[in-house]
Amino acid sequence: MEHITLLLAIVVVTALVFDFTNGFHDTANAMATTISTGALKPKTAVAMSAVLNLIGAFLSVEVAKTISGGIVNEDGIRTEVIFAALVGAILWNLLTWLVGLPSSSSHALFGGLIGAAVMSAGWSSINGGTVVTKVLLPAIAAPLVAGIAAMLATRLTYRINRNVTDEGQLKSTAKGYRAGQIASAGLVSLAHGTNDAQKTMGIITLALVTSGVLAPGSNPPMWVIVSAGVAIALGTYLGGWRIIRTMGKGLTDLQPPQGFAAQTSAATVILASSHLGFSLSTTQSCSGAVMGAGLGRKGGVVRWSTATRMFVAWGLTLPAAGLIGAGAEFLTKQGPWGIAVTAVILVGGSFAIWVASRRQPVDHTNVNDTDDDEPQGVVTTAMAAVQPPPIGGPASDLASTIPAPASAPDDPARPPAKV
C-alpha cells in the first residue's frame, strides 16, 4: 500500500510537470500574434496569458471527463501506465519546443497514454470510437475551420477599411485593431486554460481512479483543479519563446487586423469544442488560424517551408509520443527498478534538452527576430521574379540595350531639327 501511495504521488507530480511544459509550450497559441504585431510587450503578454489560463481552468470539466473515463478503459489500467504516458508526453513536448515547432501537447498526452495502455493491456484497453470522434476528427477539423474563418474574417476586415485614406482615421483604426487583438488574445488564453488544463486534471483523476482513491466516473476534486490551473499558469508565464517566434514571425508576417481575425477565430473554435467535450489541439487551431489570416490579406505570403515542418510534427506527435510511452511502460512493468530507471531517463532527457537549448537561447529580447537564412518557397520565389519595377524615375543602373545612332537618316515624316 505504501508503494502505491508513493507511486501515486510521483504520478501526480509528473502530471503537474507535464502541465507546466504544456503551459510554456502553448503560450504561443494566445500571444504569438499579439507580440509579433507589437500590440503588447512580450513580458506583459505572457503575464496576462498566465492569469487568464488560471481563470479558464475553473470554467469546465467536460474535457477532463473525456480523458479520465473515455480514451482508455479504466479497468485493468495500473498507475504505472499513467506515469509512462506522462514520460512520453513530456519528452516529446520538450523535443518539439527545442526545435521551435508548435506541435500539440494534447496529442502528445493522448499518444503517450495510448502507447502505454497498449503495452500494458493490449489494444482492447483503448476505446477506439472515443479516440476517433473526440481526438482524431477534431484534429483534422479544428485547424481547417479556424483557418477558413480567419481567412474570411481577414478579407472582410480589409474590404471594410479599403476606402479609409485619412491619416487620422488610419491611426484610429490601427489602435482599434490593437485593442481588439489584446481582447481576443485574452479570450484565447481563457480558452486555452479551459481546454488544456483539463487534460492534466483528467490524467490525475484517472490515476486516482486506478489507485482506488476515487470511484470510476468521478469528477476531478477541487485540489486537482487548483493545482492544474496553477501549474499551467506558471508554465505560461515562463514563456515558450522559441515557439512564439515560429508562430508570430516564422509562418507569416501579420498586421494587427490579421492578428485580431486569427485569434478571434481560434478562440471561438476552442471554446465551442471545450463546451462539447472535444479534446482538440489548441496549437493546431491557432496555427491554422494564423495561416488563414496570412492568406486572407492581399499580398500576404505563408512560409510553406515552416508550415511543412509543422505539419510533419503534427503527424508524428501521436505515434512518437506513443512509442516513448510504450517504451517507458515496458520498463515500469519490470518493477520498482524499472520505475526508477524510467524516472532517471525522464530527468536526464529533460536536462539534456535544456542544455541543448542554451546554445542558441531565445527569450523576450529576441523573440521577434526572424531567420533570414530560411529559403523561400517556389511560389514565393516565382512571384518575386515577376514583380514589376517600382513606379518612379528611371533606375540609375539601367542601360539601353540598343544604342541610338549617332546621326539619324533624313526622314520626310519627321520635322527638321531646330537649330
Coordinates of C-alpha atoms in Angstrom, one line a residue:
M1 CA 0.0 0.0 0.0
E2 CA 2.9 2.3 0.8
H3 CA 4.4 1.6 -2.6
I4 CA 1.1 2.5 -4.3
T5 CA 0.8 5.7 -2.3
L6 CA 4.4 6.7 -3.2
L7 CA 3.8 5.9 -6.9
L8 CA 0.6 7.9 -6.9
A9 CA 2.4 10.9 -5.5
I10 CA 5.1 10.5 -8.2
V11 CA 2.4 10.3 -10.9
V12 CA 0.6 13.5 -9.6
V13 CA 3.9 15.4 -9.5
T14 CA 4.8 14.2 -13.0
A15 CA 1.4 15.2 -14.3
L16 CA 1.8 18.7 -12.9
V17 CA 5.3 18.9 -14.6
F18 CA 3.6 18.0 -17.9
D19 CA 1.0 20.7 -17.2
F20 CA 3.9 23.1 -16.7
T21 CA 5.5 22.1 -20.0
N22 CA 2.1 22.4 -21.7
G23 CA 1.9 26.0 -20.4
F24 CA 5.1 27.3 -21.9
H25 CA 4.8 25.1 -25.0
D26 CA 1.5 26.6 -25.8
T27 CA 1.9 30.2 -24.8
A28 CA 2.4 31.0 -28.5
N29 CA -1.2 30.0 -29.1
A30 CA -2.6 33.0 -27.4
M31 CA 0.2 35.6 -27.5
A32 CA 2.4 35.0 -30.6
T33 CA 0.5 37.3 -32.9
T34 CA 0.0 39.9 -30.2
I35 CA 3.7 40.0 -29.6
S36 CA 4.7 39.9 -33.3
T37 CA 2.5 42.9 -34.2
G38 CA 3.6 44.9 -31.2
A39 CA 0.2 45.1 -29.6
L40 CA 1.7 44.0 -26.3
K41 CA 5.2 43.8 -24.9
P42 CA 6.4 40.2 -24.6
K43 CA 6.6 40.0 -20.8
T44 CA 3.3 41.8 -20.4
A45 CA 1.7 39.4 -22.9
V46 CA 2.8 36.2 -21.1
A47 CA 1.8 37.6 -17.7
M48 CA -1.7 38.4 -19.0
S49 CA -2.0 34.9 -20.6
A50 CA -0.9 33.2 -17.4
V51 CA -3.6 34.9 -15.3
L52 CA -6.3 34.0 -17.8
N53 CA -5.1 30.4 -18.1
L54 CA -5.6 30.1 -14.4
I55 CA -9.1 31.5 -14.5
G56 CA -10.0 29.3 -17.5
A57 CA -9.1 26.2 -15.6
F58 CA -12.2 26.6 -13.4
L59 CA -14.7 27.1 -16.1
S60 CA -15.4 23.5 -17.2
V61 CA -14.5 19.8 -16.5
E62 CA -16.0 18.2 -19.7
V63 CA -12.7 17.6 -21.4
A64 CA -11.3 16.2 -18.1
K65 CA -14.1 13.6 -18.1
T66 CA -13.3 12.7 -21.7
I67 CA -9.8 11.8 -20.7
S68 CA -10.3 10.2 -17.3
G69 CA -13.1 8.0 -18.5
G70 CA -13.2 8.0 -22.3
I71 CA -10.0 7.3 -24.1
V72 CA -8.9 4.2 -22.2
N73 CA -10.8 1.6 -20.2
E74 CA -10.2 2.3 -16.5
D75 CA -10.5 -1.4 -15.6
G76 CA -7.1 -3.1 -15.6
I77 CA -5.1 0.1 -16.1
R78 CA -2.3 0.4 -13.5
T79 CA -1.0 3.6 -12.0
E80 CA 2.4 2.9 -13.6
V81 CA 0.7 3.2 -17.0
I82 CA -0.2 6.8 -16.3
F83 CA 3.4 7.5 -15.3
A84 CA 4.7 6.0 -18.5
A85 CA 2.2 8.0 -20.6
L86 CA 3.4 11.3 -18.9
V87 CA 7.0 10.4 -19.7
G88 CA 6.2 10.1 -23.4
A89 CA 4.2 13.3 -23.4
I90 CA 6.8 15.4 -21.5
L91 CA 9.8 14.3 -23.6
W92 CA 8.0 14.9 -26.9
N93 CA 6.9 18.3 -25.7
L94 CA 10.4 19.3 -24.8
L95 CA 11.9 18.0 -28.1
T96 CA 9.4 20.0 -30.2
W97 CA 10.0 23.0 -28.1
L98 CA 13.7 22.7 -28.6
V99 CA 13.3 23.0 -32.4
G100 CA 10.6 25.6 -32.1
L101 CA 7.8 23.6 -33.6
P102 CA 4.2 24.2 -32.4
S103 CA 3.2 20.6 -32.0
S104 CA 0.2 19.6 -30.0
S105 CA 0.7 19.0 -26.2
S106 CA -2.7 17.4 -26.2
H107 CA -1.8 14.8 -28.8
A108 CA 1.5 14.2 -27.0
L109 CA -0.5 13.3 -23.9
F110 CA -3.0 11.2 -25.9
G111 CA -0.2 9.4 -27.7
G112 CA 1.7 8.6 -24.5
L113 CA -1.5 7.3 -22.9
I114 CA -2.5 5.1 -25.8
G115 CA 1.0 3.7 -26.2
A116 CA 1.4 2.9 -22.5
A117 CA -2.1 1.4 -22.3
V118 CA -1.5 -0.8 -25.3
M119 CA 1.9 -2.0 -23.9
S120 CA 0.2 -2.8 -20.6
A121 CA -3.1 -4.3 -21.5
G122 CA -3.3 -4.6 -25.3
W123 CA -5.5 -2.8 -27.9
S124 CA -8.7 -3.8 -26.0
S125 CA -7.8 -1.2 -23.4
I126 CA -8.4 1.6 -25.9
N127 CA -11.9 3.0 -26.7
G128 CA -11.4 3.4 -30.4
G129 CA -14.7 5.2 -31.0
T130 CA -13.9 7.9 -28.5
V131 CA -10.4 8.3 -30.0
V132 CA -11.8 8.8 -33.4
T133 CA -14.7 11.1 -32.5
K134 CA -13.1 13.2 -29.7
V135 CA -9.5 13.3 -30.8
L136 CA -8.8 12.4 -34.5
L137 CA -11.7 14.1 -36.1
P138 CA -11.3 17.4 -34.2
A139 CA -7.6 17.3 -35.0
I140 CA -8.4 17.4 -38.7
A141 CA -11.4 19.7 -38.5
A142 CA -10.2 22.3 -36.0
P143 CA -7.3 23.8 -38.0
L144 CA -9.3 23.8 -41.2
V145 CA -12.3 25.5 -39.6
A146 CA -10.2 28.1 -37.7
G147 CA -8.1 28.7 -40.8
I148 CA -11.1 29.3 -43.2
A149 CA -12.8 31.5 -40.6
A150 CA -9.6 33.6 -40.1
M151 CA -9.1 34.0 -43.9
L152 CA -12.7 35.1 -44.4
A153 CA -12.5 37.5 -41.4
T154 CA -9.3 39.0 -42.7
R155 CA -10.6 39.6 -46.2
L156 CA -13.8 41.1 -44.7
T157 CA -11.8 43.4 -42.5
Y158 CA -9.6 44.8 -45.2
R159 CA -12.6 45.2 -47.5
I160 CA -14.5 47.2 -44.9
N161 CA -11.5 49.5 -44.5
R162 CA -10.4 49.7 -48.1
N163 CA -11.7 53.3 -48.5
V164 CA -10.1 54.7 -45.3
T165 CA -7.4 57.0 -46.5
D166 CA -7.3 59.8 -44.0
E167 CA -4.2 59.6 -41.8
G168 CA -6.1 60.3 -38.6
Q169 CA -8.7 57.6 -39.4
L170 CA -5.9 55.1 -40.3
K171 CA -4.2 55.7 -36.9
S172 CA -7.5 55.4 -35.1
T173 CA -8.3 52.2 -36.9
A174 CA -4.9 50.7 -36.1
K175 CA -5.4 51.5 -32.4
G176 CA -8.8 49.9 -32.5
Y177 CA -7.4 46.7 -34.0
R178 CA -4.6 46.5 -31.5
A179 CA -7.1 46.8 -28.7
G180 CA -9.3 44.2 -30.3
Q181 CA -6.2 42.0 -30.7
I182 CA -5.4 42.2 -27.0
A183 CA -9.0 41.3 -26.1
S184 CA -9.0 38.4 -28.5
A185 CA -5.7 37.2 -27.2
G186 CA -7.2 37.2 -23.7
L187 CA -10.1 35.1 -25.0
V188 CA -7.6 32.6 -26.5
S189 CA -5.8 32.4 -23.1
L190 CA -9.0 31.8 -21.3
A191 CA -10.0 29.1 -23.8
H192 CA -6.6 27.5 -23.5
G193 CA -6.9 27.3 -19.7
T194 CA -10.4 25.8 -20.1
N195 CA -9.3 23.2 -22.6
D196 CA -5.7 22.3 -21.8
A197 CA -5.6 22.5 -18.1
Q198 CA -8.5 20.0 -18.0
K199 CA -6.3 17.4 -19.7
T200 CA -4.0 17.3 -16.7
M201 CA -7.0 17.2 -14.4
G202 CA -8.2 14.2 -16.4
I203 CA -4.9 12.4 -16.1
I204 CA -4.6 13.0 -12.4
T205 CA -8.2 11.9 -11.9
L206 CA -7.5 8.7 -13.9
A207 CA -4.5 8.0 -11.7
L208 CA -6.7 8.5 -8.6
V209 CA -9.3 6.1 -10.0
T210 CA -6.7 3.4 -10.9
S211 CA -5.3 3.6 -7.4
G212 CA -8.7 3.2 -5.8
V213 CA -8.8 6.7 -4.3
L214 CA -11.8 7.8 -6.5
A215 CA -14.7 5.8 -7.9
P216 CA -14.8 5.4 -11.7
G217 CA -16.6 8.3 -13.4
S218 CA -15.8 10.8 -10.7
N219 CA -15.2 14.5 -11.4
P220 CA -11.8 16.0 -10.6
P221 CA -11.5 17.0 -6.9
M222 CA -11.1 20.7 -6.3
W223 CA -7.4 20.3 -5.3
V224 CA -6.8 18.8 -8.7
I225 CA -8.4 21.7 -10.5
V226 CA -6.5 24.3 -8.5
S227 CA -3.1 22.6 -8.8
A228 CA -3.6 22.0 -12.6
G229 CA -4.6 25.6 -13.1
V230 CA -1.6 26.9 -11.1
A231 CA 0.9 24.7 -13.0
I232 CA -0.2 25.7 -16.5
A233 CA -0.3 29.3 -15.4
L234 CA 3.3 29.2 -14.2
G235 CA 4.4 27.5 -17.4
T236 CA 2.7 30.1 -19.4
Y237 CA 4.4 32.9 -17.6
L238 CA 7.8 31.3 -18.3
G239 CA 7.0 31.8 -22.0
G240 CA 7.8 29.3 -24.8
W241 CA 9.8 31.9 -26.7
R242 CA 11.0 29.5 -29.4
I243 CA 7.5 28.6 -30.4
I244 CA 6.3 32.2 -30.1
R245 CA 8.9 33.2 -32.7
T246 CA 7.7 30.4 -35.1
M247 CA 4.0 31.3 -34.7
G248 CA 4.5 35.0 -34.7
K249 CA 7.1 35.5 -37.4
G250 CA 8.0 32.1 -38.8
L251 CA 4.7 31.3 -40.5
T252 CA 3.8 34.7 -42.0
D253 CA 4.1 38.4 -41.3
L254 CA 0.9 39.6 -39.6
Q255 CA -0.6 43.0 -39.3
P256 CA -3.0 43.9 -36.4
P257 CA -6.2 43.3 -38.4
Q258 CA -4.9 39.8 -39.2
G259 CA -3.9 39.1 -35.7
F260 CA -7.3 40.1 -34.4
A261 CA -9.0 37.9 -37.0
A262 CA -6.8 34.9 -36.3
Q263 CA -7.2 35.0 -32.5
T264 CA -10.9 35.6 -32.6
S265 CA -11.4 32.6 -34.9
A266 CA -9.2 30.3 -32.9
A267 CA -10.8 31.3 -29.6
T268 CA -14.3 30.6 -31.0
V269 CA -13.3 27.1 -32.2
I270 CA -11.6 26.2 -28.9
L271 CA -14.4 27.4 -26.6
A272 CA -17.0 25.7 -28.7
S273 CA -15.0 22.4 -28.6
S274 CA -14.5 22.7 -24.8
H275 CA -18.2 23.1 -24.3
L276 CA -18.8 19.9 -26.3
G277 CA -16.1 17.9 -24.6
F278 CA -13.9 17.7 -27.7
S279 CA -10.3 17.5 -26.6
L280 CA -8.8 19.2 -29.6
S281 CA -5.4 20.7 -30.0
T282 CA -5.3 24.4 -29.3
T283 CA -2.0 24.6 -31.1
Q284 CA -3.4 23.3 -34.3
S285 CA -6.4 25.6 -34.1
C286 CA -4.3 28.7 -33.5
S287 CA -1.7 27.6 -36.2
G288 CA -4.5 27.1 -38.7
A289 CA -5.9 30.5 -37.9
V290 CA -2.6 32.2 -38.3
M291 CA -2.1 30.6 -41.7
G292 CA -5.6 31.5 -42.7
A293 CA -5.1 35.2 -41.7
G294 CA -1.8 35.2 -43.7
L295 CA -3.6 34.0 -46.8
G296 CA -6.5 36.4 -46.2
R297 CA -4.5 39.6 -46.8
K298 CA -3.8 40.6 -50.3
G299 CA -0.1 40.2 -50.9
G300 CA 0.3 38.1 -47.7
V301 CA 2.6 35.0 -48.0
V302 CA 2.7 31.9 -45.8
R303 CA 6.1 30.4 -45.4
W304 CA 5.3 26.9 -46.5
S305 CA 8.7 25.5 -45.6
T306 CA 8.0 26.3 -42.0
A307 CA 4.4 25.1 -42.3
T308 CA 5.5 21.8 -43.8
R309 CA 7.8 21.1 -40.9
M310 CA 4.9 22.0 -38.6
F311 CA 2.6 19.6 -40.4
V312 CA 5.2 16.8 -40.1
A313 CA 5.4 17.4 -36.4
W314 CA 1.6 17.2 -36.1
G315 CA 1.6 13.9 -37.8
L316 CA 4.4 12.5 -35.8
T317 CA 3.2 13.6 -32.4
L318 CA 0.7 10.8 -31.6
P319 CA 2.8 7.9 -32.8
A320 CA 6.1 9.3 -31.5
A321 CA 4.8 10.1 -28.0
G322 CA 3.0 6.7 -28.1
L323 CA 6.3 4.9 -28.8
I324 CA 8.1 6.7 -26.0
G325 CA 5.1 5.9 -23.7
A326 CA 5.2 2.3 -24.7
G327 CA 8.9 2.0 -24.0
A328 CA 8.5 3.7 -20.6
E329 CA 5.7 1.3 -19.8
F330 CA 7.9 -1.7 -20.8
L331 CA 10.4 -0.5 -18.2
T332 CA 7.8 0.2 -15.4
K333 CA 6.4 -3.3 -15.9
Q334 CA 9.7 -4.7 -14.6
G335 CA 9.1 -3.5 -11.1
P336 CA 10.5 -0.8 -8.8
W337 CA 13.9 -0.8 -10.5
G338 CA 12.1 -0.2 -13.9
I339 CA 10.2 2.7 -12.5
A340 CA 13.4 4.2 -11.1
V341 CA 15.1 3.8 -14.5
T342 CA 12.2 5.5 -16.2
A343 CA 12.4 8.4 -13.8
V344 CA 16.1 8.8 -14.4
I345 CA 15.5 8.8 -18.2
L346 CA 12.9 11.5 -17.8
V347 CA 15.1 13.7 -15.7
G348 CA 18.2 13.1 -17.7
G349 CA 16.5 13.6 -21.1
S350 CA 14.8 16.8 -19.9
F351 CA 18.2 18.2 -18.6
A352 CA 19.9 17.3 -21.9
I353 CA 17.3 19.1 -23.9
W354 CA 17.6 22.2 -21.7
V355 CA 21.4 22.2 -22.1
A356 CA 21.0 22.0 -25.9
S357 CA 18.6 24.9 -25.8
R358 CA 21.2 27.1 -24.2
R359 CA 23.4 27.0 -27.3
Q360 CA 21.0 29.4 -29.1
P361 CA 18.8 31.0 -26.5
V362 CA 15.6 32.6 -27.4
D363 CA 13.9 34.9 -24.9
H364 CA 11.7 38.1 -24.8
T365 CA 14.6 40.2 -26.1
N366 CA 15.0 38.4 -29.4
V367 CA 11.6 36.7 -29.9
N368 CA 10.7 38.9 -32.9
D369 CA 13.9 38.3 -34.7
T370 CA 13.5 36.3 -37.9
D371 CA 15.7 33.7 -39.6
D372 CA 16.7 35.4 -42.8
D373 CA 18.5 32.2 -44.0
E374 CA 15.3 30.3 -44.4
P375 CA 14.8 29.5 -48.1
Q376 CA 11.7 30.9 -49.8
G377 CA 9.2 28.6 -51.3
V378 CA 8.8 28.0 -55.0
V379 CA 5.6 30.1 -55.3
T380 CA 7.1 33.0 -53.3
T381 CA 10.3 33.0 -55.5
A382 CA 8.3 32.9 -58.7
M383 CA 6.1 35.8 -57.6
A384 CA 9.2 37.8 -56.7
A385 CA 10.7 37.2 -60.1
V386 CA 7.8 38.7 -62.0
Q387 CA 7.4 41.8 -59.8
P388 CA 7.1 45.0 -61.9
P389 CA 9.6 47.7 -61.3
P390 CA 8.7 50.4 -58.9
I391 CA 6.8 53.4 -60.1
G392 CA 9.1 56.5 -60.4
G393 CA 12.0 57.8 -62.3
P394 CA 14.3 55.5 -64.3
A395 CA 16.7 53.5 -62.3
S396 CA 20.3 54.7 -62.4
D397 CA 21.7 51.3 -63.1
L398 CA 19.7 50.5 -66.2
A399 CA 21.4 50.8 -69.6
S400 CA 19.9 50.9 -73.0
T401 CA 20.3 47.7 -74.9
I402 CA 20.0 49.3 -78.4
P403 CA 22.3 52.4 -78.6
A404 CA 20.9 55.3 -80.6
P405 CA 22.6 56.0 -83.9
A406 CA 25.0 58.9 -84.0
S407 CA 23.2 60.6 -86.9
A408 CA 19.7 59.6 -87.9
P409 CA 18.9 59.5 -91.7
D410 CA 16.6 62.0 -93.2
D411 CA 13.0 61.2 -92.6
P412 CA 10.4 63.2 -94.5
A413 CA 7.8 62.4 -91.8
R414 CA 9.9 64.0 -89.1
P415 CA 10.2 67.8 -88.8
P416 CA 13.6 69.3 -89.2
A417 CA 15.6 69.7 -86.0
K418 CA 15.7 73.2 -84.6
V419 CA 19.0 75.0 -84.6

